Structures are given as structure tokens and as C-alpha cells.
Coordinates of C-alpha atoms in Angstrom, one line a residue:
M9 CA 42.7 46.9 -19.5
S10 CA 45.8 44.9 -18.8
A11 CA 46.3 41.5 -20.2
A12 CA 49.4 40.8 -18.1
V13 CA 49.1 38.0 -15.5
D14 CA 50.4 39.3 -12.2
L15 CA 51.1 36.2 -10.1
V16 CA 52.9 38.2 -7.4
A17 CA 49.9 40.4 -6.8
A18 CA 47.6 37.5 -6.8
K19 CA 49.6 35.5 -4.3
A20 CA 49.8 38.6 -2.0
F21 CA 46.0 38.9 -2.1
F22 CA 45.3 35.2 -1.4
T23 CA 47.7 35.0 1.5
G24 CA 46.4 38.3 3.0
L25 CA 42.8 37.0 2.5
Q26 CA 43.6 33.8 4.4
D27 CA 45.1 35.8 7.3
S28 CA 42.2 38.2 7.5
I29 CA 39.6 35.5 7.5
V30 CA 41.4 33.4 10.1
A31 CA 41.6 36.5 12.3
G32 CA 37.9 37.1 12.0
L33 CA 36.9 33.5 12.6
S34 CA 39.3 33.3 15.6
D35 CA 37.6 36.4 17.1
A36 CA 34.2 34.8 16.6
D37 CA 35.2 31.4 18.2
G38 CA 37.6 32.7 20.9
L39 CA 40.2 30.1 20.1
R40 CA 43.2 30.3 17.7
F41 CA 43.7 28.3 14.5
R42 CA 46.6 25.8 14.1
R43 CA 48.8 26.8 11.2
D44 CA 50.4 24.0 9.2
A45 CA 52.7 25.0 6.4
W46 CA 53.5 22.3 3.8
E47 CA 55.6 21.8 0.7
R48 CA 54.7 19.7 -2.4
P49 CA 57.5 17.6 -3.9
E50 CA 56.3 18.3 -7.4
G51 CA 56.4 22.0 -6.9
G52 CA 54.7 24.5 -4.6
G53 CA 53.1 24.3 -1.2
G54 CA 50.8 26.1 1.1
A55 CA 49.5 26.7 4.6
S56 CA 46.5 25.0 6.2
C57 CA 44.8 26.8 9.1
L58 CA 42.6 24.5 11.2
L59 CA 40.5 24.8 14.3
E60 CA 38.9 21.7 15.8
E61 CA 36.8 21.4 18.9
G62 CA 36.3 25.1 19.2
R63 CA 33.6 26.9 21.1
L64 CA 31.8 27.8 17.9
F65 CA 33.3 25.6 15.3
E66 CA 33.5 21.9 15.5
R67 CA 35.9 22.0 12.6
A68 CA 37.0 25.1 10.6
G69 CA 39.6 24.9 7.8
V70 CA 41.0 27.9 5.9
A71 CA 43.6 26.8 3.3
F72 CA 46.0 28.6 1.0
S73 CA 47.8 26.6 -1.7
H74 CA 50.1 27.5 -4.6
V75 CA 51.0 24.5 -6.7
M76 CA 52.5 24.0 -10.1
G77 CA 53.3 21.1 -12.5
D78 CA 54.1 20.0 -16.0
K79 CA 50.6 18.8 -16.9
L80 CA 47.2 20.1 -16.1
P81 CA 45.1 17.4 -14.2
P82 CA 42.0 16.2 -16.0
S83 CA 39.7 18.0 -13.6
A84 CA 41.2 21.4 -14.5
S85 CA 41.1 20.8 -18.3
A86 CA 37.8 19.1 -18.6
G87 CA 36.0 22.2 -19.7
R88 CA 38.9 23.4 -21.9
P89 CA 40.3 20.3 -23.6
E90 CA 42.5 22.4 -25.8
L91 CA 44.7 23.1 -22.7
A92 CA 45.3 19.5 -21.8
G93 CA 49.0 18.7 -21.4
R94 CA 50.1 22.2 -20.7
G95 CA 52.1 23.2 -17.6
F96 CA 50.1 24.8 -14.9
E97 CA 50.3 27.1 -11.9
A98 CA 47.3 27.3 -9.5
M99 CA 46.8 29.3 -6.3
G100 CA 43.9 30.2 -4.1
V101 CA 42.1 30.2 -0.8
S102 CA 39.5 27.6 0.2
L103 CA 37.5 27.3 3.4
V104 CA 34.8 25.2 4.9
L105 CA 33.3 25.9 8.4
H106 CA 31.4 23.3 10.3
P107 CA 29.8 24.9 13.4
R108 CA 28.8 22.8 16.4
N109 CA 25.3 24.4 16.8
P110 CA 22.9 22.9 14.3
F111 CA 21.2 26.3 13.9
V112 CA 24.4 27.8 12.6
P113 CA 24.9 26.8 8.9
T114 CA 27.9 25.3 7.3
V115 CA 29.6 27.5 4.8
H116 CA 32.1 27.2 2.0
M117 CA 34.1 29.8 0.1
N118 CA 36.8 29.5 -2.5
V119 CA 38.7 31.9 -4.7
R120 CA 41.4 30.8 -7.1
L121 CA 43.6 31.6 -10.1
F122 CA 44.8 29.1 -12.7
T123 CA 47.4 29.6 -15.4
A124 CA 48.2 27.2 -18.2
S125 CA 51.5 27.6 -20.1
K126 CA 53.1 26.3 -23.3
A127 CA 56.5 27.2 -24.7
G128 CA 56.4 30.1 -27.1
E129 CA 52.9 31.2 -26.1
A130 CA 51.5 33.7 -23.6
P131 CA 50.0 31.9 -20.5
V132 CA 46.3 31.3 -20.4
F133 CA 44.7 32.3 -17.2
W134 CA 41.3 32.1 -15.5
F135 CA 39.8 32.9 -12.1
G136 CA 37.1 31.0 -10.3
G137 CA 35.4 30.7 -6.9
G138 CA 32.3 31.7 -5.0
M139 CA 30.6 30.9 -1.7
D140 CA 27.6 28.9 -0.7
L141 CA 25.6 28.3 2.5
T142 CA 24.3 25.0 3.8
P143 CA 21.8 25.4 6.7
Y144 CA 20.4 22.5 8.7
Y145 CA 17.5 24.6 10.0
G146 CA 16.6 27.4 7.6
F147 CA 15.8 31.1 8.3
E148 CA 14.7 33.3 5.5
E149 CA 16.4 36.4 6.9
D150 CA 19.7 34.5 6.8
A151 CA 19.2 33.3 3.3
V152 CA 18.3 36.8 2.1
H153 CA 21.3 38.4 3.9
F154 CA 23.8 35.9 2.5
H155 CA 22.5 36.3 -1.1
A156 CA 22.3 40.1 -0.7
T157 CA 25.9 40.2 0.3
C158 CA 26.9 38.0 -2.6
K159 CA 25.1 40.4 -4.9
A160 CA 26.8 43.4 -3.3
A161 CA 30.2 41.8 -4.0
L162 CA 29.3 41.5 -7.7
D163 CA 27.2 44.6 -8.6
P164 CA 30.1 47.0 -9.0
F165 CA 31.2 44.9 -12.0
G166 CA 27.8 44.7 -13.7
E167 CA 24.2 43.8 -12.8
A168 CA 24.3 40.6 -14.9
F169 CA 26.9 38.9 -12.7
Y170 CA 24.8 38.0 -9.7
P171 CA 22.0 36.4 -11.6
R172 CA 24.5 34.5 -13.7
F173 CA 26.7 33.3 -10.9
K174 CA 23.7 32.6 -8.6
R175 CA 22.2 30.2 -11.2
W176 CA 25.6 28.7 -11.9
C177 CA 25.9 28.0 -8.1
D178 CA 22.5 26.3 -8.0
R179 CA 23.4 24.1 -10.9
Y180 CA 26.9 23.2 -9.6
F181 CA 26.1 22.5 -5.9
F182 CA 23.4 20.0 -6.8
L183 CA 23.5 16.3 -5.9
K184 CA 22.3 14.6 -9.0
H185 CA 22.0 11.2 -7.4
R186 CA 19.8 12.7 -4.7
N187 CA 18.0 15.2 -7.0
E188 CA 18.4 17.9 -4.4
P189 CA 20.6 21.0 -3.8
R190 CA 23.4 20.8 -1.3
G191 CA 22.1 24.0 0.5
I192 CA 20.6 27.4 -0.4
G193 CA 23.4 28.3 -2.8
G194 CA 25.1 31.6 -3.2
I195 CA 27.4 32.4 -6.1
F196 CA 29.8 30.3 -8.2
F197 CA 32.0 31.1 -11.2
D198 CA 34.8 29.5 -13.2
D199 CA 36.9 30.2 -16.3
L200 CA 36.6 34.0 -15.7
S201 CA 39.0 35.8 -18.0
E202 CA 37.1 37.4 -20.9
D203 CA 37.5 41.0 -19.7
G204 CA 41.2 40.7 -19.0
F205 CA 43.3 40.0 -15.9
D206 CA 42.7 43.2 -14.0
A207 CA 38.9 43.0 -14.2
A208 CA 38.7 39.4 -13.3
F209 CA 41.1 39.8 -10.4
A210 CA 39.1 42.8 -9.1
L211 CA 35.9 40.8 -9.1
T212 CA 37.6 37.8 -7.4
R213 CA 39.0 40.1 -4.7
S214 CA 35.6 41.5 -4.1
V215 CA 34.1 38.0 -3.6
G216 CA 36.7 37.0 -1.2
G217 CA 36.6 40.3 0.7
H218 CA 32.8 40.0 1.3
F219 CA 32.9 36.6 2.9
L220 CA 33.0 37.6 6.5
E221 CA 30.3 40.2 5.9
A222 CA 28.1 37.4 4.4
Y223 CA 28.6 34.9 7.2
L224 CA 29.4 36.4 10.6
P225 CA 26.1 38.2 11.0
I226 CA 24.3 34.9 10.6
V227 CA 26.6 33.3 13.2
A228 CA 25.8 36.1 15.6
R229 CA 22.1 35.6 15.2
R230 CA 22.1 31.8 15.6
R231 CA 25.1 30.8 17.8
D232 CA 23.1 30.9 21.1
H233 CA 20.0 29.2 19.8
A234 CA 19.2 26.2 22.1
W235 CA 19.5 22.8 20.6
G236 CA 19.3 19.2 21.7
E237 CA 19.9 15.6 20.5
R238 CA 17.2 15.8 17.8
E239 CA 18.8 18.8 16.1
R240 CA 22.3 17.4 16.5
D241 CA 21.2 14.1 14.9
F242 CA 19.6 15.8 11.9
Q243 CA 22.8 17.9 11.5
A244 CA 24.9 14.8 11.3
Y245 CA 22.5 13.2 8.8
R246 CA 22.5 16.3 6.5
R247 CA 26.3 16.5 6.8
G248 CA 26.3 13.2 4.9
R249 CA 25.1 15.1 1.8
Y250 CA 28.1 17.5 2.2
V251 CA 30.5 14.5 2.2
E252 CA 28.8 13.0 -0.8
F253 CA 29.1 16.2 -2.9
N254 CA 32.7 16.8 -1.9
L255 CA 33.9 13.3 -2.7
V256 CA 31.8 12.7 -5.9
F257 CA 31.4 16.1 -7.6
D258 CA 33.6 18.8 -6.2
R259 CA 36.2 19.9 -8.8
G260 CA 38.5 21.4 -6.1
T261 CA 38.7 18.1 -4.3
L262 CA 39.3 16.2 -7.5
F263 CA 42.0 18.7 -8.7
G264 CA 43.8 18.5 -5.3
L265 CA 43.9 14.7 -5.4
Q266 CA 44.7 14.4 -9.1
S267 CA 47.5 17.0 -8.8
G268 CA 49.2 15.2 -5.9
G269 CA 48.2 17.8 -3.3
R270 CA 48.4 17.3 0.4
T271 CA 45.6 14.9 1.4
E272 CA 45.1 16.2 4.9
S273 CA 44.6 19.8 3.5
I274 CA 42.3 18.6 0.7
L275 CA 40.0 16.6 3.0
M276 CA 39.9 18.9 6.0
S277 CA 36.7 20.2 4.5
L278 CA 34.9 17.1 5.6
P279 CA 32.8 17.3 8.8
P280 CA 34.1 15.4 11.9
I281 CA 30.8 13.7 12.8
V282 CA 28.5 12.4 10.1
K283 CA 25.6 9.9 9.9
W284 CA 23.8 8.1 7.1
R285 CA 20.4 6.4 7.4
Y286 CA 18.6 4.1 5.0
D287 CA 15.6 5.7 3.1
W288 CA 15.0 8.3 5.9
H289 CA 12.4 11.1 5.5
P290 CA 11.5 13.9 7.9
A291 CA 8.1 13.8 9.6
A292 CA 5.4 16.0 7.8
G293 CA 5.1 19.4 9.3
S294 CA 8.4 19.2 11.2
P295 CA 11.2 21.8 11.2
E296 CA 13.3 19.2 9.4
A297 CA 10.7 18.9 6.6
A298 CA 10.7 22.7 6.3
L299 CA 14.3 22.6 5.2
Y300 CA 13.4 20.4 2.2
E301 CA 10.2 22.2 1.4
R302 CA 11.2 25.9 1.7
F303 CA 15.0 26.0 1.5
L304 CA 16.4 23.2 -0.6
T305 CA 14.5 24.4 -3.7
G306 CA 16.8 26.6 -5.7
R307 CA 14.8 29.7 -4.7
D308 CA 15.6 33.2 -5.9
W309 CA 16.1 34.9 -2.5
I310 CA 16.5 38.2 -4.3
A311 CA 14.2 39.0 -7.2
L312 CA 15.9 38.1 -10.5
P313 CA 15.1 38.8 -14.1
P314 CA 13.9 35.8 -16.2
E315 CA 16.7 33.5 -17.3
A316 CA 17.6 34.1 -20.9

């Protein structure tokens, strides 16, 4: 087990992952992504790949960033206050896809590496990331497929990882002010470093590498499903929950803004068309009500052992 932090290998993986995902999504949509390279005055930069008004995706963003600075932002050191004030380097890939068809779910994926440094000491590192699915109209086979693929990404590293990261995802992607999950979850992890750099990096590569396998089969099943004004209206309403989470709770959004990141790249995760209503509730027995009753519940889509 190696304790050395290999930033060159990590950057090569993240940039290659962005390229492979953009290629797969371009094939699915039929249109090409716009690539927008940027530099950060405080240090670092990245490339944002964006597709808007596509055949499949109303908006799809796949971003790579590699930034550094003299002081960790509060969002990055909140869980590890002993690191506050250290210099930092952060890199990773983050994506959010907002399809046009309400029967195709929104999806998010992120994988990242942080290092915190202090003169005279070895750098402290940790990996984080995960993926989660946000349907507007739920299908059990889609939920099971997504979670099974997440589990397949983690199982080579130990059977305990999927239950741990699945429950972490359920807790993290939860709108406390609404008392409801953002979607049907997936996996989420942070501060991963305890088994050394090589092990944590391998797990992170596996999560990123399983994304297209987790999502594109769902797209293929739902993209031609007929929809109308009612479904589109409900999609816009539920997208409001996505906006609320990203702007109030999401640590990646907070880190990007606090670290002086590029605003256009940080906020390209937001959907282009959103709607809010006052105290709205779906009609009993409706397909919209089924989303709340059967899917936004934190269900175990794959049998899990009891939580310790």
C-alpha cells in the first residue's frame, strides 16, 4: 500500500473520465458538447463541457476543475477543522444531466481529490464523490439497475462499502426543510483515505468508470416514452427541489463559490426551466403521487444488512 499522493495520475484519470463521459453522452444525444476552457486567477482552471437544447438533454454539463489556493474554504474544512488554514489543491469531475423527456431521470455524478498542505508536513489527502438519480416518474427496474451498478462499482473493494455509501447518500441528498429525499439516491462518500492513496484512488476510479453503465440503459428504456404538458409541468415543479438542494446544501456548490471558482461552471448544474407552486400536493392515486409514496422514501433497492 502506497501512501504517496500521485497528483499527475489523478489528473490524467479525471481528464480522461470527462472525455469518455462526454463522448458517451454525445453519442446518446446526437449533438456535440461545447467545450469551454477557463483559468482561475488564484490558481488553476478547468474545462466545462456543456450541451443545451439537445435532442435528449435540455441541459447537460460535465466539468473538470483543478484549483489550488493558500487557504481551504470553510466548506472543505467543516468536517476536519484541524485542517483549517492550510493550503489546498482540489481536482475532479462533476456532472449533472437534465433530460427533456420527464420520464428520463435527472442524474448527478462527482468524483474528486483534495489535498491540504502545510510547510514541513506531508500533505493530507482525501477522495470523495458518488452518483445519485432523480426521477420524476419512477420505475422500479430503473432504480434497481442504478443501485445494482453502484454496488458493482464498490463490491471489489469490500462488501461493506455499498451499504455504507448508499445510506450516506440517503442522508446527504435530503432536503431537511422539505423532509424529503431529493431522489432515489445512489452512493456518496467523502474523506476517503484510511486505506492509503492507492486503494482510495482505485475505488474512486471504479465509481467514475461505472457511471455510463448505470445511466445510459435507463435512458434507452425511457427516452421514447410519450409525454405531454402535464408531465412536463410536474418535471419543472420537481426540478425546483433540485435547485433548492444545490443552492442550500450542496458542498460542491459551496466550495466552488467560496474558493472563487468560475460561476458559470459551478451553476451549470441548474436546470434551464423550473417552476415553484405554493403548497401544492399531487392528486391521490396519480402517477405523480406514486413518486412520493414509492420512490422518495429512502428505500433499499437491493437487500441490505441491518444498519449497525
